[in-house]
Amino acid sequence: MYRFIIICLLFILPVTANANVSEKEAAKQLAQAEDAVGRTIRTDYTFTDQDGRTFNLKEFSGKPFIVSFIYTSCPYICPTILGNLNNVVKKSQGLGKEFNVLTIGFDTLNDTPEKLKAYGSQFTGDFTYWRFVTADKNTIQDFAKEFGFYYKREGNFFDHLNMVSIVDSKARIFTHILSFYVIAFLAS
């Protein structure tokens, strides 16, 4: 299952959300993300889901899950990532049985449960196994840091890594699927 998801996702992620990122900054962002692979994440995080209910990460314990970081006012990159993630989820037919999906809204000023539900409804009709969540600023920052996920507000938008992560059933970060273009950029 991991191999199927990784292979599918490798070809769907676009460049970092801000094309103005320098090669040095992109390399630093990538290194932080790669350093997180193998790390066991805390499962005591409490979020608010798309229905305004408290959601504890422990609810996903014992089963692998996919993590994506988005902001709901993103005009292009985030919906592209989730659209492609949705295609992979549908093709795998394992959502709920073999894995769950957690999408984190990192714009704590604007990603309300209502906005996350409206946004998430574009990608799934059933939020049972694919949760769209937010939390206070410190919780989001701490959770993102565990994954090595970089994001920074730039006016009304965010500069951020384009990555989807797979967490194994023991809450270890199994891998990140990073933008093919970021990797090619750094290799050049």
Tab-separated table of C-alpha atoms in Angstrom:
chain	number	residue	atom	x	y	z
A	1	MET	CA	0.000	0.000	0.000
A	2	TYR	CA	2.798	2.448	0.896
A	3	ARG	CA	4.515	1.808	-2.438
A	4	PHE	CA	1.317	2.462	-4.429
A	5	ILE	CA	0.645	5.750	-2.652
A	6	ILE	CA	4.263	6.915	-2.900
A	7	ILE	CA	4.538	6.135	-6.609
A	8	CYS	CA	1.269	7.914	-7.381
A	9	LEU	CA	2.097	10.967	-5.296
A	10	LEU	CA	5.618	11.383	-6.664
A	11	PHE	CA	4.208	12.674	-9.906
A	12	ILE	CA	1.561	15.035	-8.603
A	13	LEU	CA	3.221	17.579	-6.377
A	14	PRO	CA	4.120	20.913	-7.943
A	15	VAL	CA	6.964	23.261	-7.015
A	16	THR	CA	7.132	25.096	-3.685
A	17	ALA	CA	4.276	27.520	-3.363
A	18	ASN	CA	6.537	30.531	-3.910
A	19	ALA	CA	8.741	30.397	-6.983
A	20	ASN	CA	10.919	33.153	-5.459
A	21	VAL	CA	12.528	30.737	-2.994
A	22	SER	CA	16.291	30.698	-3.426
A	23	GLU	CA	18.185	27.496	-4.053
A	24	LYS	CA	19.788	27.826	-0.608
A	25	GLU	CA	16.407	28.297	1.113
A	26	ALA	CA	14.854	25.406	-0.825
A	27	ALA	CA	17.763	23.162	0.202
A	28	LYS	CA	17.312	24.171	3.843
A	29	GLN	CA	13.566	23.456	3.701
A	30	LEU	CA	14.155	20.077	2.095
A	31	ALA	CA	16.822	19.153	4.668
A	32	GLN	CA	14.469	19.993	7.553
A	33	ALA	CA	11.774	17.807	6.053
A	34	GLU	CA	14.142	14.925	5.370
A	35	ASP	CA	15.517	15.115	8.929
A	36	ALA	CA	11.999	14.414	10.204
A	37	VAL	CA	11.692	11.076	8.375
A	38	GLY	CA	11.846	8.269	10.933
A	39	ARG	CA	10.787	10.557	13.778
A	40	THR	CA	7.966	9.367	16.030
A	41	ILE	CA	5.441	12.147	16.322
A	42	ARG	CA	3.458	12.987	19.417
A	43	THR	CA	-0.104	11.685	19.325
A	44	ASP	CA	-1.457	13.985	22.023
A	45	TYR	CA	-2.289	16.809	19.610
A	46	THR	CA	-5.822	18.113	19.831
A	47	PHE	CA	-7.351	19.778	16.789
A	48	THR	CA	-10.753	21.094	15.773
A	49	ASP	CA	-12.190	19.295	12.765
A	50	GLN	CA	-14.311	20.531	9.884
A	51	ASP	CA	-17.477	20.001	11.937
A	52	GLY	CA	-16.203	22.039	14.885
A	53	ARG	CA	-15.595	18.911	16.965
A	54	THR	CA	-12.488	18.245	19.003
A	55	PHE	CA	-10.284	15.687	17.304
A	56	ASN	CA	-7.362	14.008	19.050
A	57	LEU	CA	-4.628	12.546	16.884
A	58	LYS	CA	-4.769	9.378	19.007
A	59	GLU	CA	-7.943	8.521	17.061
A	60	PHE	CA	-5.662	7.593	14.156
A	61	SER	CA	-3.418	5.346	16.317
A	62	GLY	CA	-2.717	1.840	15.101
A	63	LYS	CA	-3.286	2.614	11.426
A	64	PRO	CA	-1.092	4.469	8.919
A	65	PHE	CA	-2.245	7.901	7.869
A	66	ILE	CA	-1.405	10.502	5.276
A	67	VAL	CA	-0.804	14.110	6.321
A	68	SER	CA	-1.166	17.116	4.032
A	69	PHE	CA	-0.722	20.754	4.989
A	70	ILE	CA	-2.846	23.369	3.214
A	71	TYR	CA	-4.400	26.786	3.569
A	72	THR	CA	-7.921	27.251	2.291
A	73	SER	CA	-7.328	30.539	0.440
A	74	CYS	CA	-4.497	29.052	-1.617
A	75	PRO	CA	-5.363	29.728	-5.247
A	76	TYR	CA	-3.470	26.919	-6.954
A	77	ILE	CA	-0.945	24.679	-5.192
A	78	CYS	CA	-3.002	23.376	-2.257
A	79	PRO	CA	-6.103	22.449	-4.291
A	80	THR	CA	-3.860	20.761	-6.844
A	81	ILE	CA	-2.172	18.667	-4.152
A	82	LEU	CA	-5.501	17.678	-2.592
A	83	GLY	CA	-7.121	16.974	-5.942
A	84	ASN	CA	-4.328	14.605	-6.804
A	85	LEU	CA	-4.315	13.124	-3.302
A	86	ASN	CA	-8.047	12.500	-3.721
A	87	ASN	CA	-7.349	10.632	-6.978
A	88	VAL	CA	-4.765	8.453	-5.228
A	89	VAL	CA	-7.113	7.783	-2.304
A	90	LYS	CA	-9.912	6.728	-4.676
A	91	LYS	CA	-7.627	4.453	-6.696
A	92	SER	CA	-6.218	2.759	-3.597
A	93	GLN	CA	-9.680	1.920	-2.215
A	94	GLY	CA	-8.055	1.635	1.210
A	95	LEU	CA	-9.325	4.785	2.929
A	96	GLY	CA	-10.653	3.815	6.344
A	97	LYS	CA	-9.714	0.152	5.942
A	98	GLU	CA	-5.967	0.491	5.517
A	99	PHE	CA	-5.237	4.164	6.231
A	100	ASN	CA	-6.730	7.558	7.119
A	101	VAL	CA	-5.989	11.060	5.844
A	102	LEU	CA	-5.412	14.199	7.901
A	103	THR	CA	-5.355	17.608	6.213
A	104	ILE	CA	-4.055	20.436	8.381
A	105	GLY	CA	-5.198	24.010	7.716
A	106	PHE	CA	-2.133	26.019	8.769
A	107	ASP	CA	-3.578	29.521	8.251
A	108	THR	CA	-4.793	29.841	11.832
A	109	LEU	CA	-6.338	33.265	11.162
A	110	ASN	CA	-8.582	32.096	8.329
A	111	ASP	CA	-8.876	28.293	8.236
A	112	THR	CA	-11.998	27.977	10.355
A	113	PRO	CA	-13.919	24.708	10.673
A	114	GLU	CA	-16.575	26.138	8.329
A	115	LYS	CA	-14.010	27.048	5.677
A	116	LEU	CA	-12.278	23.680	6.065
A	117	LYS	CA	-15.586	21.858	5.592
A	118	ALA	CA	-16.451	23.830	2.461
A	119	TYR	CA	-12.923	23.365	1.133
A	120	GLY	CA	-12.768	19.685	2.067
A	121	SER	CA	-16.133	19.005	0.432
A	122	GLN	CA	-14.428	19.588	-2.915
A	123	PHE	CA	-12.307	16.483	-2.289
A	124	THR	CA	-14.362	14.124	-0.149
A	125	GLY	CA	-18.003	13.604	0.656
A	126	ASP	CA	-17.267	11.613	3.794
A	127	PHE	CA	-15.128	13.132	6.540
A	128	THR	CA	-15.058	9.959	8.655
A	129	TYR	CA	-11.582	8.875	7.527
A	130	TRP	CA	-10.355	12.091	5.878
A	131	ARG	CA	-10.366	14.841	8.480
A	132	PHE	CA	-9.736	18.535	7.768
A	133	VAL	CA	-8.493	20.157	10.965
A	134	THR	CA	-7.147	23.339	12.482
A	135	ALA	CA	-5.908	24.384	15.910
A	136	ASP	CA	-4.352	27.326	17.679
A	137	LYS	CA	-1.170	28.836	16.240
A	138	ASN	CA	1.206	27.075	18.673
A	139	THR	CA	-0.306	23.637	18.044
A	140	ILE	CA	-0.063	24.060	14.267
A	141	GLN	CA	3.524	25.328	14.542
A	142	ASP	CA	4.543	22.426	16.800
A	143	PHE	CA	2.871	19.829	14.580
A	144	ALA	CA	4.415	21.301	11.413
A	145	LYS	CA	7.837	21.391	13.062
A	146	GLU	CA	7.655	17.675	13.849
A	147	PHE	CA	7.253	17.029	10.119
A	148	GLY	CA	9.883	19.552	9.081
A	149	PHE	CA	7.117	21.359	7.214
A	150	TYR	CA	8.059	24.915	6.306
A	151	TYR	CA	5.499	27.686	5.873
A	152	LYS	CA	5.726	31.456	6.073
A	153	ARG	CA	3.116	34.142	5.478
A	154	GLU	CA	3.933	36.388	2.519
A	155	GLY	CA	1.231	39.080	2.433
A	156	ASN	CA	-2.104	37.342	1.784
A	157	PHE	CA	-0.420	34.090	0.751
A	158	PHE	CA	2.059	31.591	2.152
A	159	ASP	CA	5.398	30.318	1.003
A	160	HIS	CA	5.393	26.621	1.922
A	161	LEU	CA	6.800	23.228	1.088
A	162	ASN	CA	4.641	21.105	-1.149
A	163	MET	CA	4.662	17.804	0.606
A	164	VAL	CA	2.461	14.960	1.618
A	165	SER	CA	3.653	12.729	4.442
A	166	ILE	CA	2.957	9.129	5.313
A	167	VAL	CA	2.929	8.202	8.994
A	168	ASP	CA	3.089	4.517	9.895
A	169	SER	CA	0.881	2.689	12.380
A	170	LYS	CA	3.347	3.433	15.206
A	171	ALA	CA	3.226	7.215	14.569
A	172	ARG	CA	6.615	7.313	12.835
A	173	ILE	CA	7.047	9.488	9.789
A	174	PHE	CA	7.594	6.835	7.136
A	175	THR	CA	8.327	9.220	4.279
A	176	HIS	CA	7.562	12.572	2.721
A	177	ILE	CA	6.542	12.861	-0.886
A	178	LEU	CA	8.027	16.153	-1.960
A	179	SER	CA	7.569	18.014	-5.170
A	180	PHE	CA	9.387	16.344	-8.036
A	181	TYR	CA	10.301	19.831	-9.215
A	182	VAL	CA	11.884	20.841	-5.919
A	183	ILE	CA	14.077	17.755	-6.028
A	184	ALA	CA	15.010	18.437	-9.667
A	185	PHE	CA	15.727	22.095	-8.814
A	186	LEU	CA	18.109	21.081	-6.052
A	187	ALA	CA	19.788	18.456	-8.214
A	188	SER	CA	20.584	20.981	-10.966
